[in-house]
Coordinates of C-alpha atoms in Angstrom, one line a residue:
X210 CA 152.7 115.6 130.4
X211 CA 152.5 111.7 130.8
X212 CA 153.2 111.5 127.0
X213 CA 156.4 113.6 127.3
X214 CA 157.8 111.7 129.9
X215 CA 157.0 108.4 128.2
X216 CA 158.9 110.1 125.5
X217 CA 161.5 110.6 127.7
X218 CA 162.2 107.0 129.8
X219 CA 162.4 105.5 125.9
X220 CA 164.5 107.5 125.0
X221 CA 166.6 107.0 128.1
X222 CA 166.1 102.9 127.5
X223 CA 167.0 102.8 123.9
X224 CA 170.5 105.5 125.1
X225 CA 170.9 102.5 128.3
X226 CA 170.2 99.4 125.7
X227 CA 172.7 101.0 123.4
X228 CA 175.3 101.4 126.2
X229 CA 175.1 97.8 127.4
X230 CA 175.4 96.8 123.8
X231 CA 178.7 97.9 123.3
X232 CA 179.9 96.9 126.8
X233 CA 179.3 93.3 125.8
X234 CA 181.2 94.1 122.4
X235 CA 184.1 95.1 124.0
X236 CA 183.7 92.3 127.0
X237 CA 183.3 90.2 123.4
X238 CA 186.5 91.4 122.1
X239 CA 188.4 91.1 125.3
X240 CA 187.8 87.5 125.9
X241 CA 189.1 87.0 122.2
X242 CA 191.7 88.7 122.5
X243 CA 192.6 87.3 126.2
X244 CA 195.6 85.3 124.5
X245 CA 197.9 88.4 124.2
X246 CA 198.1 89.4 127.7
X247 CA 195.8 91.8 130.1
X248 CA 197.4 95.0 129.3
X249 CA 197.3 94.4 125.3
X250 CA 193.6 92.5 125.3
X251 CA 192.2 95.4 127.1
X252 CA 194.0 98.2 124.9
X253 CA 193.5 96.3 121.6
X254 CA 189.6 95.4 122.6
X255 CA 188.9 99.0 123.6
X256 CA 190.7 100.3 119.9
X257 CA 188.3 97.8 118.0
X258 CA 185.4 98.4 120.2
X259 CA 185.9 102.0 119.6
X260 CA 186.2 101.3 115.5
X261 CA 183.2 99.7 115.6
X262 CA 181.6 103.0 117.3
X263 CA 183.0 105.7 115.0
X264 CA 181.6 103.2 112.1
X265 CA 177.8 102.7 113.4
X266 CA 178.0 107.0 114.0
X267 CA 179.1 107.5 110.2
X268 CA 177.0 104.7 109.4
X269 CA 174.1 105.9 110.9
X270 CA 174.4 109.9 111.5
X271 CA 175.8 110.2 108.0
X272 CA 175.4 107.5 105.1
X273 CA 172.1 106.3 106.2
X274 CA 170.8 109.7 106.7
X275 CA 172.1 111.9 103.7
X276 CA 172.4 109.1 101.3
X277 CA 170.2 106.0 101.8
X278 CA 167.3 107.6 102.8
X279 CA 167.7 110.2 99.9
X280 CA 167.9 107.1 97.2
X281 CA 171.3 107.5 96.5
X282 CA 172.0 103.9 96.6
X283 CA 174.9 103.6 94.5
X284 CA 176.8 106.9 96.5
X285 CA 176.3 105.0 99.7
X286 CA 177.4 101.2 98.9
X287 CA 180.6 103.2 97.5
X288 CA 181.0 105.3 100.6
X289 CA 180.5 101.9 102.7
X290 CA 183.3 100.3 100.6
X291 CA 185.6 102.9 102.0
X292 CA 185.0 102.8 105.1
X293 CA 184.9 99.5 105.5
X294 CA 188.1 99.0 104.1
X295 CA 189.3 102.0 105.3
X296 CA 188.6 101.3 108.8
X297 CA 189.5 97.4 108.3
X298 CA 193.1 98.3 107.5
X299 CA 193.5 101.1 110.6
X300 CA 192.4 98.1 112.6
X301 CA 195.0 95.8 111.5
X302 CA 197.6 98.3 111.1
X303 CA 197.2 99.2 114.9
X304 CA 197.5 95.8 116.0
X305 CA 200.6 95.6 114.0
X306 CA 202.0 99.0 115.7
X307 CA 200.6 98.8 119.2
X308 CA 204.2 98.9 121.1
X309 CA 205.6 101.1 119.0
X310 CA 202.2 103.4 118.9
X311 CA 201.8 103.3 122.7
X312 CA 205.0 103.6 123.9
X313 CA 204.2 107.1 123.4
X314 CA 201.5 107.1 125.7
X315 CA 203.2 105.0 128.3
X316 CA 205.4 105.6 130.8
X317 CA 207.2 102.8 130.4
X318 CA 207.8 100.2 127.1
X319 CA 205.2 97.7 126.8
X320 CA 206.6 93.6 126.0
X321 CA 205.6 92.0 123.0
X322 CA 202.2 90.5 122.7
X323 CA 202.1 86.9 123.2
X324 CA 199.8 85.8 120.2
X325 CA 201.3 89.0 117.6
X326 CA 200.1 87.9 113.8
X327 CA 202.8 87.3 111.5
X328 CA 201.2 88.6 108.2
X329 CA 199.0 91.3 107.6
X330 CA 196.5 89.5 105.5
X331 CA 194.6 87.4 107.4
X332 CA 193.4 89.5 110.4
X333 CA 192.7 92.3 106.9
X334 CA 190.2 89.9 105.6
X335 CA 189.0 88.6 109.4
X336 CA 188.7 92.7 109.6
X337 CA 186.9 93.1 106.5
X338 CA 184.3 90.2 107.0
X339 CA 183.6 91.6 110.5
X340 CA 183.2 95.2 110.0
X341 CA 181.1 94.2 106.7
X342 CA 178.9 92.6 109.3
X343 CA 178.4 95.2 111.6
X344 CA 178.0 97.6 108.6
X345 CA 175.1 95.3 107.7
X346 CA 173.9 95.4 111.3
X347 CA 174.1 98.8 112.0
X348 CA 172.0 99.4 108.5
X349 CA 169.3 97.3 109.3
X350 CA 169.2 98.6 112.7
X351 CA 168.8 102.0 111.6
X352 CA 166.3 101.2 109.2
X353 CA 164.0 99.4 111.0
X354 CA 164.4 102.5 113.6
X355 CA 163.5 104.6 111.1
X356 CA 160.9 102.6 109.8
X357 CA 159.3 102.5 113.5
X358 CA 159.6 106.6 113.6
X359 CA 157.5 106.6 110.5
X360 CA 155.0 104.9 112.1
X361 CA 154.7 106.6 115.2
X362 CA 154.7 109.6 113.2
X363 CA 151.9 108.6 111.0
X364 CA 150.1 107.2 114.2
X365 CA 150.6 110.6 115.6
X366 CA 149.3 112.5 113.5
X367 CA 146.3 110.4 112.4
X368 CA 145.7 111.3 116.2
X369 CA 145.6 114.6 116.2
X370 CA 144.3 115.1 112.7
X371 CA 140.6 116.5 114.3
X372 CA 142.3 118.7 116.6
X373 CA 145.1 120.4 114.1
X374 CA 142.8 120.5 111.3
X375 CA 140.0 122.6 113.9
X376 CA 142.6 125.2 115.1
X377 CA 143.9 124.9 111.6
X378 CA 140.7 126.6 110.2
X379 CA 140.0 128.8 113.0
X380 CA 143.3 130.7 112.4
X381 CA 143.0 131.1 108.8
X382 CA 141.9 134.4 108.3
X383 CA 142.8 136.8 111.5
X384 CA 139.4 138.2 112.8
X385 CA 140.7 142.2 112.8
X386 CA 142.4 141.6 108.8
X387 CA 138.3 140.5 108.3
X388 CA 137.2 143.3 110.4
X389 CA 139.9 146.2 108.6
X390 CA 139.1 144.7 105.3
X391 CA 135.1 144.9 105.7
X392 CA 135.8 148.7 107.2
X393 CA 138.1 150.1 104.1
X394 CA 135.6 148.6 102.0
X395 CA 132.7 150.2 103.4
X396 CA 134.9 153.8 103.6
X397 CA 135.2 153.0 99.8
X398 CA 131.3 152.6 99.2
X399 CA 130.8 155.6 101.0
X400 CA 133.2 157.8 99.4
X401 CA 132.1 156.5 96.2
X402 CA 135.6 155.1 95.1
X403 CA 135.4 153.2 91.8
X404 CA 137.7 150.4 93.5
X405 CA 135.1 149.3 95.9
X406 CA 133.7 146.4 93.8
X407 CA 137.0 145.4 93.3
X408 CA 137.7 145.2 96.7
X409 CA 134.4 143.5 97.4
X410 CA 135.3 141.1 94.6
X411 CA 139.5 140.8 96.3
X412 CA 137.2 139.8 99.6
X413 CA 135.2 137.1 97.8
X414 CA 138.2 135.4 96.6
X415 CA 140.2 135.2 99.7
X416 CA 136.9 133.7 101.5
X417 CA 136.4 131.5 98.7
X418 CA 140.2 130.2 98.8
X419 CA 139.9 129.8 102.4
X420 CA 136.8 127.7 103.1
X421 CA 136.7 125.7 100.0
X422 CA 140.7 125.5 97.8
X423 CA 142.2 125.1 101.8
X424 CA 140.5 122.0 102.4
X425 CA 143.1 120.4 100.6
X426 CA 146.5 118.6 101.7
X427 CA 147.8 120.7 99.2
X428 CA 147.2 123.7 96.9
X429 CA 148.6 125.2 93.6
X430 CA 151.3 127.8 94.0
X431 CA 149.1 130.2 91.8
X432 CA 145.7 130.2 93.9
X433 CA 148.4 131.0 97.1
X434 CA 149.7 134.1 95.4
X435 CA 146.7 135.3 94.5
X436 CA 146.1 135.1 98.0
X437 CA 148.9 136.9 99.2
X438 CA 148.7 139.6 96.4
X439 CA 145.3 140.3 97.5
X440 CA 146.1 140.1 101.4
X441 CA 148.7 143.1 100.5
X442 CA 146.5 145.2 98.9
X443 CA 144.0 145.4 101.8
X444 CA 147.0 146.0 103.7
X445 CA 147.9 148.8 101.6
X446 CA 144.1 150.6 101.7
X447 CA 144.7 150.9 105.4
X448 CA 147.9 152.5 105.1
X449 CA 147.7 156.5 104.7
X450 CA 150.1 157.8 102.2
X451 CA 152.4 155.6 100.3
X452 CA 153.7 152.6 101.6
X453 CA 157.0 151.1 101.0
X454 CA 155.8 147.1 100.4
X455 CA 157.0 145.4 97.6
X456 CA 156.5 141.5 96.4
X457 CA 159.0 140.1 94.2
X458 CA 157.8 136.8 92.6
X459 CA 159.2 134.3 89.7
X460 CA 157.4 131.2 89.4
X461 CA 158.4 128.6 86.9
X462 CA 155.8 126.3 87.1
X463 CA 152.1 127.5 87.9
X464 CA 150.9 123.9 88.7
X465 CA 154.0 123.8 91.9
X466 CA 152.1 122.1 95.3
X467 CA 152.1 123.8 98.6
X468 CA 150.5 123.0 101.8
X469 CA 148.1 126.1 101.6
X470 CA 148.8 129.4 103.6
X471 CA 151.7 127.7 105.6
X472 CA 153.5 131.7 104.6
X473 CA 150.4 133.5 105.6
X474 CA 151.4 133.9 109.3
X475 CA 155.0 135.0 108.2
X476 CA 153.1 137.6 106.1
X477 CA 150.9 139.0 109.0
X478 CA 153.7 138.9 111.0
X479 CA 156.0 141.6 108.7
X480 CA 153.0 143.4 108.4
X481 CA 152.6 143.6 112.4
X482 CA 155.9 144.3 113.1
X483 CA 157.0 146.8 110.4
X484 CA 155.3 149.9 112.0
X485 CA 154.4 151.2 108.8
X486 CA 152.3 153.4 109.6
X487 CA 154.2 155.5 112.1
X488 CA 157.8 154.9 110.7
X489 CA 159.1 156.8 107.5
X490 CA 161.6 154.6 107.0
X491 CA 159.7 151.2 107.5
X492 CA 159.3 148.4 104.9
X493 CA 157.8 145.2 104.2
X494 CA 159.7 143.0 101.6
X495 CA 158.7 139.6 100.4
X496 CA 160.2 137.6 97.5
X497 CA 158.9 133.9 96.3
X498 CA 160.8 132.1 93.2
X499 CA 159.6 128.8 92.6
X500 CA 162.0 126.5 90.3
X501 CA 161.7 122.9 89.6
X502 CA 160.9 120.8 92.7
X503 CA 161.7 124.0 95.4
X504 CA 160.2 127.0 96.6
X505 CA 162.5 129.8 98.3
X506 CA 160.5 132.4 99.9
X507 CA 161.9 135.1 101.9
X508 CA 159.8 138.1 103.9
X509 CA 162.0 141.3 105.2
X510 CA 160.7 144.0 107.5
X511 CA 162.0 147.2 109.3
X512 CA 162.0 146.5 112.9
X513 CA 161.7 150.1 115.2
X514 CA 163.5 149.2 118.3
X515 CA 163.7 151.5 121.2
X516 CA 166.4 149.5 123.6
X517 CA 170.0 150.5 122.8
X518 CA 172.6 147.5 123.1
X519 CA 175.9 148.2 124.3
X520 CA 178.6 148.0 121.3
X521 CA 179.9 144.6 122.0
X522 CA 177.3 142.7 123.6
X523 CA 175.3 140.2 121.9
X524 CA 171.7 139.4 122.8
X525 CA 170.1 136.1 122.4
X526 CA 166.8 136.7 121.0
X527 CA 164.4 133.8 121.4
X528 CA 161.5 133.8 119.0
X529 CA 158.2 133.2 120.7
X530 CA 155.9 134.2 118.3
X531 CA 152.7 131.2 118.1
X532 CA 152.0 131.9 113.9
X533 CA 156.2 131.3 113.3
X534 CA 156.0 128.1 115.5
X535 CA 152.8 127.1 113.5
X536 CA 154.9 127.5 110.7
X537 CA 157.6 125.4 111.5
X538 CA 155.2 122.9 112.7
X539 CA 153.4 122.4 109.7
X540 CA 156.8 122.6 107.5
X541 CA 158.1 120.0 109.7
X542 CA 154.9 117.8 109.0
X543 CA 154.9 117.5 105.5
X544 CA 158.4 117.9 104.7
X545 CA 160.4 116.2 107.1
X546 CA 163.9 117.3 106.6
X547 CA 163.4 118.7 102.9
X548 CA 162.8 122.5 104.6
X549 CA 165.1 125.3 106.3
X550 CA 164.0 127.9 107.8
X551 CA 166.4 130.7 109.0
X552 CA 165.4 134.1 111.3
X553 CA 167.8 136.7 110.9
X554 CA 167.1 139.6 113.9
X555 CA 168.6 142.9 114.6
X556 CA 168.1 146.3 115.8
X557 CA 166.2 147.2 112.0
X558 CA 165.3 144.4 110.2
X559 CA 163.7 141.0 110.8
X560 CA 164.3 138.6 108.1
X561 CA 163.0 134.9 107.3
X562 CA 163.9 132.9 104.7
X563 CA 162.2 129.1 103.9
X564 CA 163.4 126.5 101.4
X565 CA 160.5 123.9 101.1
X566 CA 161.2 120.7 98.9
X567 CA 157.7 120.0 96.7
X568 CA 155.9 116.6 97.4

C-alpha cells in the first residue's frame, strides 16, 4: 500500500512539474511578445505555447515511442523534419493572419499589432531554430525518462525475483491435473491397457520439462509443445467418449524462444471452462503458428451459459481469472510492448488470442 501511493504522489509531481513548465513557457512567451499589445501578446503566446504542446505529445506519445525506441532512426529524423517545419510555418503563418483569423472569434475587430513582422522569413527561421530546440529537448527528456523506467523496472524486478520465481514453480503443474493423471494411469494398469507405459512415460516427460527445462529464462518452442500435446492427451483419457479437442500447429523454426509455460494457464483454463464432459456440443480449440521472430497462439472454447441477456443490452464482462492475469503479467515482463493479447466473450465461446515478439 505505501508503495502504491508513492507511485501515486510521483506521478502527481512529475503531472504538477510538467504543468508549471509550460506556465512559465507561456509567461516566457508573453513577456516577448509584450510589444504587440495585451490582447495580441496573450493570444499570440497562448497559440505558440499551445504549438509547442501538440509538438512534445507527437514528439513523445508518437515518434519517440513507435519509431525511436523501435530503431527506426532514419523514419523518425524524417518525421521530425515535418513537423518541425510543418508546425514552424503554422506558427508564422498565424502571426501573419491573427486579425483576420480572430475576427471570427471576436465580437468585435481587433487593431493591428503594434510590432506586426514585415516578411515572413525571419520569424520562419526564428521558428524553425526554436521548435528544433524544443524537439531536441523534448527528445532528451523523454529518453532519459525512459531510460529511468528501465531502471526502476529492472530494480523491480531484481526485487521480487525470489518471490515470483517461488509462486512461479508452485503453480506449474495444477495438483488435481497430477492427481487425474496418476488416477487414469493407474485405471490403465489395472485394465491392462497397452497405453499405460506410454502414459507413464507422457508423465515423466512433463515432470522432467517442469523441474529441470523450466528453470530457464527461456525455453525452445519444441520442448513447449511437447508439453502441451502431452497435457491434451491426459485430458483426453479423462474424457468418456470422444471429445471434440483439436490443436492446430505450424512452426517454422524449432529452435523459436519462449518464456516456458506462459500458455499453460490459458490451456487449463479452455479445458475448465469448456464443459466437455457434460456438453455435446462443447469444444476446445487451440492453434500456435510460429514464423520468423513471432508467435500467434490462439485457444477457443464452448462456453455453456445459463443467464439469458436481453436482445439489446450489452454486458461488460470483467475477466478475473488469477492464471490469465499471470499470463499477462509475465507477457508484460519480458516483452514489454512487443505482445497483444485480446479476450473475445460471449454467450458460447471464449476466445484468446496472443501475439508475442521473440527475444
Amino acid at each position: 500500500m505505501f508503495k502504491l501511493k508513492k507511485i501515486k504522489i510521483n506521478v502527481n509531481n512529475t503531472k504538477i512539474n510538467i504543468i508549471i513548465a509550460w506556465c512559465v513557457v507561456f509567461l516566457f512567451f508573453l513577456l516577448l511578445l509584450w510589444g504587440e499589445g495585451l490582447l495580441f501578446s496573450i493570444i499570440h503566446a497562448s497559440f505558440v505555447t499551445a504549438t509547442l504542446i501538440l509538438m512534445s505529445f507527437i514528439e513523445s506519445k508518437i515518434l519517440v515511442k513507435y519509431f525511436l525506441e523501435r530503431k527506426k532512426v532514419a523514419m523518425f529524423y524524417f518525421l521530425n523534419f515535418i513537423l518541425v517545419l510543418g508546425t514552424a510555418w503554422i506558427s508564422v503563418f498565424f502571426e501573419f493572419n491573427m486579425v483576420s483569423i480572430m475576427k471570427n472569434f471576436l465580437p468585435y475587430e481587433l487593431p493591428q499589432p503594434k510590432n506586426a513582422p514585415e516578411k515572413f522569413v525571419v520569424p520562419y527561421l526564428i521558428r524553425l531554430i526554436l521548435f528544433t530546440a524544443v524537439v531536441a529537448v523534448s527528445v532528451i527528456t523523454n529518453l532519459q525518462i525512459s531510460d529511468r523506467e528501465k531502471s526502476r523496472i529492472m530494480n523491480e524486478l531484481k526485487s521480487e525475483k525470489l518471490d515470483m520465481e517461488l509462486r512461479y514453480l508452485k503453480s506449474q503443474i495444477n495438483p488435481h491435473f497430477l492427481f487425474n493423471a496418476l488416477n487414469n494411469i493407474y485405471s490403465l494398469a489395472y485394465t491392462h491397457d497397452d497405453s499405460a507405459p506410454a502414459s507413464v512415460l507422457k508423465l515423466s516427460e512433463m515432470l522432467r520439462y517442469v523441474m529441470v527445462d523450466c528453470q530457464a529464462d527461456n525455453i525452445s518452442i519444441e520442448k513447449e509443445v511437447k508439453y502441451i500435446e502431452n497435457y491434451i492427451d491426459f485430458q483426453l483419457l479423462r474424457i468418456e467418449g470422444d471429445a471434440n479437442v483439436k490443436f492446430d500447429k505450424k512452426i517454422e523454426n524449432c529452435g523459436f524462444k519462449m518464456p516456458p509455460m506462459i500458455l499453460q494457464p490459458i490451456i487449463e483454463n479452455s479445458f475448465k471452462h469448456s464443459r466437455l464432459e457434460n456438453d455435446p456440443d462443447g469444444y476446445v480449440y487451440f492453434s500456435l503458428v510460429q514464423k520468423g521472430c513471432y508467435l500467434t497462439f490462439v485457444a477457443e472454447n464452448s462456453v455453456k451459459s445459463n443467464v439469458i441477456i436481453p436482445a439489446g443490452v450489452q454486458v461488460k464482462k470483467v475477466d478475473s481469472n488469477i492464471g490469465l492475469q499471470n499470463v499477462k503479467r509475465r507477457l508484460n515482463l519480458y516483452y514489454g510492448n512487443d505482445y497483444s493479447f485480446e479476450i473475445k466473450n460471449n454467450d458460447n465461446k471464449y476466445r484468446v488470442t496472443i501475439v508475442i515478439g521473440g527475444k
